[in-house]
Coordinates of C-alpha atoms in Angstrom, one line a residue:
X1 CA 126.4 165.5 104.5
X2 CA 127.0 167.4 101.3
X3 CA 127.2 164.2 99.3
X4 CA 124.0 162.8 100.9
X5 CA 122.2 166.2 100.2
X6 CA 123.4 166.0 96.6
X7 CA 122.1 162.4 96.2
X8 CA 118.7 163.4 97.7
X9 CA 118.5 166.4 95.3
X10 CA 119.3 164.1 92.3
X11 CA 116.7 161.6 93.5
X12 CA 114.0 164.3 93.9
X13 CA 114.7 165.8 90.5
X14 CA 114.7 162.3 88.9
X15 CA 111.4 161.5 90.5
X16 CA 110.0 164.9 89.4
X17 CA 110.9 164.3 85.7
X18 CA 109.8 160.7 85.8
X19 CA 106.4 161.6 87.3
X20 CA 105.8 164.7 85.2
X21 CA 103.1 164.0 82.5
X22 CA 104.0 163.6 78.9
X23 CA 102.4 166.4 76.9
X24 CA 101.4 165.6 73.3
X25 CA 100.3 168.2 70.8
X26 CA 97.3 167.1 68.7
X27 CA 96.1 168.8 65.5
X28 CA 92.3 168.9 65.4
X29 CA 90.1 170.7 62.8
X30 CA 88.6 173.9 64.4
X31 CA 85.0 173.9 65.4
X32 CA 84.1 170.2 64.8
X33 CA 82.9 167.5 67.1
X34 CA 86.5 166.1 67.3
X35 CA 87.7 169.2 69.0
X36 CA 85.0 168.8 71.7
X37 CA 85.9 165.1 72.0
X38 CA 89.6 165.6 72.7
X39 CA 88.9 168.4 75.1
X40 CA 86.7 166.0 77.1
X41 CA 89.3 163.2 76.9
X42 CA 92.0 165.4 78.1
X43 CA 89.9 166.5 81.1
X44 CA 89.4 162.8 81.9
X45 CA 93.2 162.3 81.7
X46 CA 93.7 165.1 84.2
X47 CA 91.1 163.9 86.6
X48 CA 92.6 160.4 86.5
X49 CA 96.1 161.8 87.1
X50 CA 97.2 159.9 83.9
X51 CA 100.8 160.3 82.6
X52 CA 99.5 161.7 79.2
X53 CA 98.2 165.2 78.6
X54 CA 96.8 166.5 75.3
X55 CA 97.5 170.0 74.0
X56 CA 95.0 170.8 71.3
X57 CA 96.3 172.7 68.2
X58 CA 93.4 173.9 66.2
X59 CA 93.7 173.9 62.4
X60 CA 91.5 175.5 59.8
X61 CA 90.3 172.1 58.4
X62 CA 91.1 168.4 58.1
X63 CA 93.7 168.9 55.4
X64 CA 95.5 171.4 57.5
X65 CA 95.6 168.9 60.4
X66 CA 97.3 166.3 58.1
X67 CA 99.8 169.0 57.0
X68 CA 100.6 169.9 60.6
X69 CA 101.8 166.4 61.5
X70 CA 103.5 166.0 58.1
X71 CA 105.6 169.0 58.9
X72 CA 106.4 167.8 62.4
X73 CA 104.5 170.6 64.3
X74 CA 102.4 168.1 66.3
X75 CA 102.6 164.6 67.7
X76 CA 99.1 163.4 66.9
X77 CA 96.5 164.5 64.3
X78 CA 92.8 163.9 63.3
X79 CA 92.8 163.1 59.6
X80 CA 90.4 161.8 56.9
X81 CA 91.6 158.8 55.0
X82 CA 90.2 160.1 51.7
X83 CA 92.6 163.1 51.9
X84 CA 96.4 162.7 51.3
X85 CA 97.6 160.9 54.4
X86 CA 100.9 162.0 56.2
X87 CA 103.8 159.8 55.3
X88 CA 105.5 160.2 58.6
X89 CA 102.6 159.0 60.8
X90 CA 100.5 155.8 61.3
X91 CA 97.1 155.0 62.7
X92 CA 96.6 154.8 66.4
X93 CA 92.8 154.6 66.4
X94 CA 89.8 154.8 64.0
X95 CA 87.6 157.6 65.3
X96 CA 84.7 157.0 62.9
X97 CA 83.5 155.5 59.6
X98 CA 82.0 158.2 57.5
X99 CA 79.9 157.6 54.5
X100 CA 78.6 159.5 51.4
X101 CA 74.9 160.0 51.4
X102 CA 73.4 161.4 48.3
X103 CA 69.7 162.1 48.7
X104 CA 67.2 163.7 46.3
X105 CA 63.8 165.4 47.2
X106 CA 60.6 163.3 46.7
X107 CA 59.7 163.1 43.0
X108 CA 63.2 162.8 41.7
X109 CA 64.2 159.5 40.2
X110 CA 67.9 158.7 40.1
X111 CA 68.9 155.0 40.0
X112 CA 72.7 155.5 40.0
X113 CA 75.2 158.3 40.5
X114 CA 75.6 158.6 36.7
X115 CA 72.0 159.8 36.5
X116 CA 73.1 163.1 38.2
X117 CA 74.9 164.2 35.0
X118 CA 73.4 167.5 33.9
X119 CA 71.9 168.2 37.3
X120 CA 72.8 170.4 40.3
X121 CA 74.1 168.9 43.5
X122 CA 74.3 170.8 46.8
X123 CA 77.3 169.9 48.9
X124 CA 77.1 170.4 52.7
X125 CA 80.4 172.0 53.8
X126 CA 81.4 172.7 57.4
X127 CA 84.2 174.7 58.9
X128 CA 86.2 171.6 59.7
X129 CA 85.7 169.8 56.3
X130 CA 86.8 172.7 54.1
X131 CA 86.8 171.6 50.5
X132 CA 87.3 167.9 51.4
X133 CA 83.7 167.0 50.4
X134 CA 84.1 168.7 47.0
X135 CA 87.3 166.7 46.4
X136 CA 85.5 163.5 47.3
X137 CA 82.6 164.3 44.9
X138 CA 85.2 164.9 42.2
X139 CA 86.7 161.5 42.9
X140 CA 83.3 159.9 42.4
X141 CA 82.8 161.8 39.2
X142 CA 86.1 160.5 37.8
X143 CA 84.9 156.9 38.4
X144 CA 82.0 157.6 36.1
X145 CA 84.1 159.7 33.6
X146 CA 81.8 162.7 34.3
X147 CA 83.5 166.0 33.6
X148 CA 83.3 168.6 36.4
X149 CA 81.3 170.9 34.0
X150 CA 78.6 168.2 33.6
X151 CA 77.4 168.5 37.2
X152 CA 76.8 171.9 38.8
X153 CA 78.0 172.0 42.4
X154 CA 76.7 174.4 45.0
X155 CA 78.4 174.7 48.4
X156 CA 75.9 175.2 51.2
X157 CA 75.4 174.8 54.9
X158 CA 72.8 172.8 56.8
X159 CA 71.1 176.1 57.7
X160 CA 70.8 177.1 54.0
X161 CA 69.4 173.7 52.8
X162 CA 65.7 174.4 53.3
X163 CA 65.8 177.6 51.3
X164 CA 67.7 176.0 48.4
X165 CA 65.1 173.2 48.3
X166 CA 62.2 175.6 48.4
X167 CA 63.6 177.5 45.5
X168 CA 64.4 174.2 43.6
X169 CA 68.0 175.3 43.2
X170 CA 69.4 171.8 43.8
X171 CA 68.3 168.4 42.5
X172 CA 70.2 166.3 45.1
X173 CA 72.2 166.8 48.2
X174 CA 75.7 165.4 48.9
X175 CA 76.6 165.0 52.6
X176 CA 79.4 163.1 54.3
X177 CA 79.8 161.8 57.8
X178 CA 78.7 159.0 60.2
X179 CA 75.3 157.8 59.1
X180 CA 73.8 157.9 62.6
X181 CA 75.1 161.4 63.3
X182 CA 73.0 164.6 63.4
X183 CA 75.2 166.1 60.6
X184 CA 73.7 163.4 58.3
X185 CA 70.3 162.7 59.7
X186 CA 69.4 166.4 60.0
X187 CA 69.9 167.2 56.3
X188 CA 68.3 163.9 55.2
X189 CA 65.2 164.8 57.2
X190 CA 65.1 168.3 55.7
X191 CA 65.2 166.8 52.2
X192 CA 62.5 164.3 53.1
X193 CA 60.2 167.0 54.4
X194 CA 60.7 169.3 51.4
X195 CA 58.2 167.2 49.4
X196 CA 55.5 167.4 52.0
X197 CA 53.3 164.3 51.7
X198 CA 54.1 163.8 48.0
X199 CA 56.4 160.8 48.6
X200 CA 59.7 159.5 50.0
X201 CA 63.1 160.9 49.2
X202 CA 65.4 159.1 46.7
X203 CA 68.7 157.8 48.0
X204 CA 71.1 157.8 45.0
X205 CA 73.4 154.7 45.0
X206 CA 77.0 154.6 44.0
X207 CA 76.8 151.1 42.3
X208 CA 80.5 151.1 41.4
X209 CA 81.6 151.8 45.0
X210 CA 83.7 148.6 45.3
X211 CA 85.6 149.4 42.1
X212 CA 86.2 152.9 43.2
X213 CA 87.5 151.7 46.6
X214 CA 89.9 149.4 44.8
X215 CA 91.2 152.2 42.8
X216 CA 91.5 154.8 45.6
X217 CA 93.4 154.0 48.8
X218 CA 91.6 155.4 51.8
X219 CA 88.1 154.8 50.5
X220 CA 85.9 151.9 51.5
X221 CA 82.8 150.4 49.8
X222 CA 79.9 150.5 52.3
X223 CA 76.2 150.5 52.5
X224 CA 73.4 152.7 53.9
X225 CA 71.3 150.1 55.6
X226 CA 67.6 149.9 55.0
X227 CA 65.7 152.1 57.5
X228 CA 69.0 153.8 58.7
X229 CA 67.0 157.1 58.9
X230 CA 63.8 155.7 60.3
X231 CA 60.4 156.7 58.8
X232 CA 57.5 154.7 57.5
X233 CA 58.0 153.6 54.9
X234 CA 61.7 153.0 55.8
X235 CA 64.3 155.5 54.7
X236 CA 65.9 154.2 52.6
X237 CA 63.5 151.4 51.6
X238 CA 66.5 149.0 50.9
X239 CA 70.2 148.9 51.3
X240 CA 72.0 151.5 49.3
X241 CA 75.6 151.1 48.0
X242 CA 77.9 154.0 48.7
X243 CA 81.4 155.0 49.4
X244 CA 83.0 155.8 52.7
X245 CA 86.2 156.8 54.4
X246 CA 87.6 156.7 58.0
X247 CA 88.5 159.5 60.3
X248 CA 91.7 158.5 62.1
X249 CA 93.9 159.5 65.0
X250 CA 97.4 159.2 63.6
X251 CA 100.7 159.4 65.6
X252 CA 104.2 160.3 64.3
X253 CA 106.2 157.2 63.5
X254 CA 109.1 158.4 65.6
X255 CA 106.9 158.8 68.7
X256 CA 107.9 156.3 71.3
X257 CA 105.9 153.1 71.0
X258 CA 105.1 153.0 74.7
X259 CA 103.6 156.5 74.5
X260 CA 101.4 155.7 71.5
X261 CA 100.3 152.5 73.2
X262 CA 99.4 154.4 76.4
X263 CA 97.4 157.0 74.4
X264 CA 95.5 154.2 72.6
X265 CA 94.7 152.6 76.0
X266 CA 93.6 155.7 77.6
X267 CA 91.2 156.8 74.8
X268 CA 89.6 153.4 74.6
X269 CA 89.2 153.3 78.4
X270 CA 87.6 156.7 78.5
X271 CA 85.4 156.7 75.3
X272 CA 82.3 155.6 77.2
X273 CA 82.6 158.5 79.6
X274 CA 83.3 160.9 76.7
X275 CA 80.3 159.6 74.8
X276 CA 77.9 161.0 77.4
X277 CA 79.0 164.5 76.3
X278 CA 80.1 163.9 72.8
X279 CA 78.2 161.0 71.2
X280 CA 80.7 160.6 68.4
X281 CA 83.0 158.9 70.9
X282 CA 80.9 155.8 70.5
X283 CA 82.4 155.4 67.0
X284 CA 86.0 155.0 68.3
X285 CA 87.4 151.6 67.5
X286 CA 90.7 149.8 67.3
X287 CA 92.4 149.6 63.8
X288 CA 93.4 146.3 62.2
X289 CA 96.9 145.2 63.2
X290 CA 97.3 143.0 60.1
X291 CA 100.6 143.6 58.3
X292 CA 100.6 145.1 54.8
X293 CA 97.6 147.4 55.2
X294 CA 97.5 150.5 52.9
X295 CA 97.0 152.6 56.0
X296 CA 99.3 150.9 58.5
X297 CA 98.8 150.8 62.3
X298 CA 101.4 152.4 64.5
X299 CA 103.7 149.8 66.1
X300 CA 102.9 151.2 69.6
X301 CA 99.2 150.9 69.1
X302 CA 99.5 147.5 67.5
X303 CA 101.6 146.2 70.5
X304 CA 99.0 147.4 72.9
X305 CA 96.1 145.9 70.9
X306 CA 97.8 142.6 70.4
X307 CA 99.0 142.4 74.1
X308 CA 102.6 142.5 73.0
X309 CA 103.7 145.6 74.9
X310 CA 107.3 145.6 76.1
X311 CA 107.9 145.1 79.8
X312 CA 110.4 147.2 81.6
X313 CA 113.0 144.5 81.3
X314 CA 112.3 144.0 77.5
X315 CA 112.6 147.7 76.9
X316 CA 115.7 148.4 79.0
X317 CA 117.4 145.0 79.0
X318 CA 120.3 146.1 76.8
X319 CA 120.9 149.2 78.9
X320 CA 120.7 147.1 82.1
X321 CA 123.2 144.6 80.6
X322 CA 125.6 147.3 79.5
X323 CA 125.2 149.1 82.8
X324 CA 126.0 146.0 84.7
X325 CA 129.1 145.5 82.6
X326 CA 130.2 149.1 83.1
X327 CA 129.4 148.9 86.8
X328 CA 131.5 145.7 87.1
X329 CA 134.4 147.4 85.5
X330 CA 134.1 150.5 87.7
X331 CA 133.8 148.4 90.9
X332 CA 136.8 146.3 89.8
X333 CA 138.8 149.4 89.2
X334 CA 137.8 150.9 92.6
X335 CA 138.7 147.7 94.3
X336 CA 142.1 147.6 92.5
X337 CA 142.7 151.2 93.5
X338 CA 141.8 150.5 97.1
X339 CA 144.0 147.5 97.2
X340 CA 146.9 149.5 95.8
X341 CA 146.3 152.3 98.3
X342 CA 146.3 149.7 101.1
X343 CA 149.6 148.1 99.8
X344 CA 151.0 151.6 99.5
X345 CA 150.0 152.4 103.0
X346 CA 151.7 149.3 104.4
X347 CA 154.8 150.0 102.3
X348 CA 155.0 153.5 103.6
X349 CA 154.5 152.4 107.2
X350 CA 157.2 149.7 106.8
X351 CA 159.6 152.2 105.4
X352 CA 159.1 154.7 108.2
X353 CA 159.2 152.0 110.9
X354 CA 162.4 150.5 109.5
X355 CA 164.0 154.0 109.4
X356 CA 163.0 154.7 113.0
X357 CA 164.4 151.3 114.2
X358 CA 167.6 152.0 112.3
X359 CA 167.9 155.3 114.0
X360 CA 167.4 153.5 117.3
X361 CA 170.3 151.2 116.6
X362 CA 172.5 154.0 115.2
X363 CA 171.9 156.2 118.2
X364 CA 173.4 153.6 120.5
X365 CA 176.5 153.3 118.4
X366 CA 177.0 157.1 117.8
X367 CA 180.6 158.3 118.5
X368 CA 179.9 162.1 118.7
X369 CA 177.3 164.6 119.8
X370 CA 177.1 165.9 116.2
X371 CA 176.1 162.4 115.1
X372 CA 173.4 162.3 117.8
X373 CA 172.1 165.7 116.7
X374 CA 171.9 164.5 113.1
X375 CA 170.0 161.4 114.2
X376 CA 167.6 163.5 116.2
X377 CA 166.9 165.6 113.2
X378 CA 166.2 162.5 111.2
X379 CA 163.8 161.3 113.9
X380 CA 162.0 164.7 113.6
X381 CA 161.6 164.1 109.9
X382 CA 160.1 160.7 110.5
X383 CA 157.6 162.1 112.9
X384 CA 156.7 164.9 110.5
X385 CA 156.2 162.5 107.6
X386 CA 154.0 160.2 109.7
X387 CA 151.7 163.1 110.9
X388 CA 151.6 165.1 107.6
X389 CA 148.0 166.2 106.7
X390 CA 148.7 165.9 102.9
X391 CA 150.4 162.5 103.1
X392 CA 148.8 159.9 100.9
X393 CA 148.0 157.3 101.9
X394 CA 147.2 158.0 105.5
X395 CA 148.5 155.8 108.3
X396 CA 145.9 154.2 110.5
X397 CA 145.9 154.5 114.3
X398 CA 147.7 151.2 114.9
X399 CA 150.4 152.1 112.5
X400 CA 150.8 155.6 114.1
X401 CA 151.0 154.0 117.6
X402 CA 153.7 151.6 116.6
X403 CA 155.7 154.3 114.8
X404 CA 155.3 156.7 117.8
X405 CA 156.7 154.0 120.1
X406 CA 159.7 153.4 117.8
X407 CA 160.4 157.2 117.7
X408 CA 160.1 157.5 121.5
X409 CA 162.6 154.6 122.0
X410 CA 165.0 156.3 119.5
X411 CA 164.8 159.6 121.4
X412 CA 165.5 157.8 124.7
X413 CA 168.4 156.0 123.2
X414 CA 169.8 159.3 121.9
X415 CA 169.4 160.8 125.4
X416 CA 171.2 157.9 127.0
X417 CA 174.0 158.0 124.5
X418 CA 174.5 161.8 125.2
X419 CA 175.0 160.9 128.9
X420 CA 177.5 158.2 128.0
X421 CA 179.4 160.7 125.9
X422 CA 179.7 163.0 128.9
X423 CA 177.3 165.7 127.7
X424 CA 174.5 167.3 129.6
X425 CA 171.3 166.0 128.0
X426 CA 169.0 168.4 126.3
X427 CA 165.3 168.6 127.4
X428 CA 163.3 165.7 126.2
X429 CA 161.0 166.5 123.3
X430 CA 157.6 165.1 123.4
X431 CA 156.8 162.4 120.9

């Protein structure tokens, strides 16, 4: 019963640890849309009783999120590809494609980024972006060999933008994000309205975007499509060349592939539900699984996306094979031990029985009462050995019955021999 209770306890504990959800820590910039996104996704995981749970670790900005996973403090992180990427992590999902939009108030005439030399640019900064947008602007300036002192940069928020435009403190606005998101469309509308009915805003192209993307890993050449911001006439009136980057969910390289694959599956399965609350979820997409990418895809995510996830047998086949071999050796050993115990039991029985039969013969040939007494003591020893609690191996019931019969016959022979020798027999002892 104790053994059964122990096995049941082990089974219950094993089931508990097997069924317990895996909790993954994810670094997310504080205060941004991605924090809301992963809160909603985790709620969906809980409601669906999924085996993954997300524990959000808020960081000061996107660069801090990358640092958190680089230092091993978290399992997942939301990072921007134009910032230094963690070397110990790979892409699980692309959360969004962000683009640079540089727009000038009506009346300004800039035909390329290089025309901004000697002017003032306002850069929209947010709590989550930190100084990342300024760094990106500096990267674009380096492509055109423009010294930092040649363009005056003013950090501002979306709420400050109208005031800066009224006071003519900036000549153009630099903003970064998904083109169809409020964080881009809102400031573009503000710039467009700053000129009243005097004309349309000017969208400043980055004509060397492709060259810049070739030189800088993590950047992509992209376009702002004609009419992306609506209006009549269309804003912009034609496609505008620009530079972009991706926001990615990265996972530690040493995180189990099956866990990363499951996270990828769950997020893709729940993005439509999350998008009803956080529209940015509509931008989530699978990364490329091609080999040799500058920003590689995590093997676990790639296996899920390519339909090459390991089955239970694929994953544990080596363990099963080794376990079968070890189990075979153990079973063989136990069988050998049991066989030896059985042989030992038979040998012990044969020895005791032979001794008892010898005593039977010797008692009929005894020449003195002293010899009979000695034989009777030997019979007592045989009986004691056969019934001993600590004796190993134990005799079975059939062996005990045969041995008891032999002992009884020996005692009867001793009693008969005493009578023959003219002595009064002693009381018969029970077998």
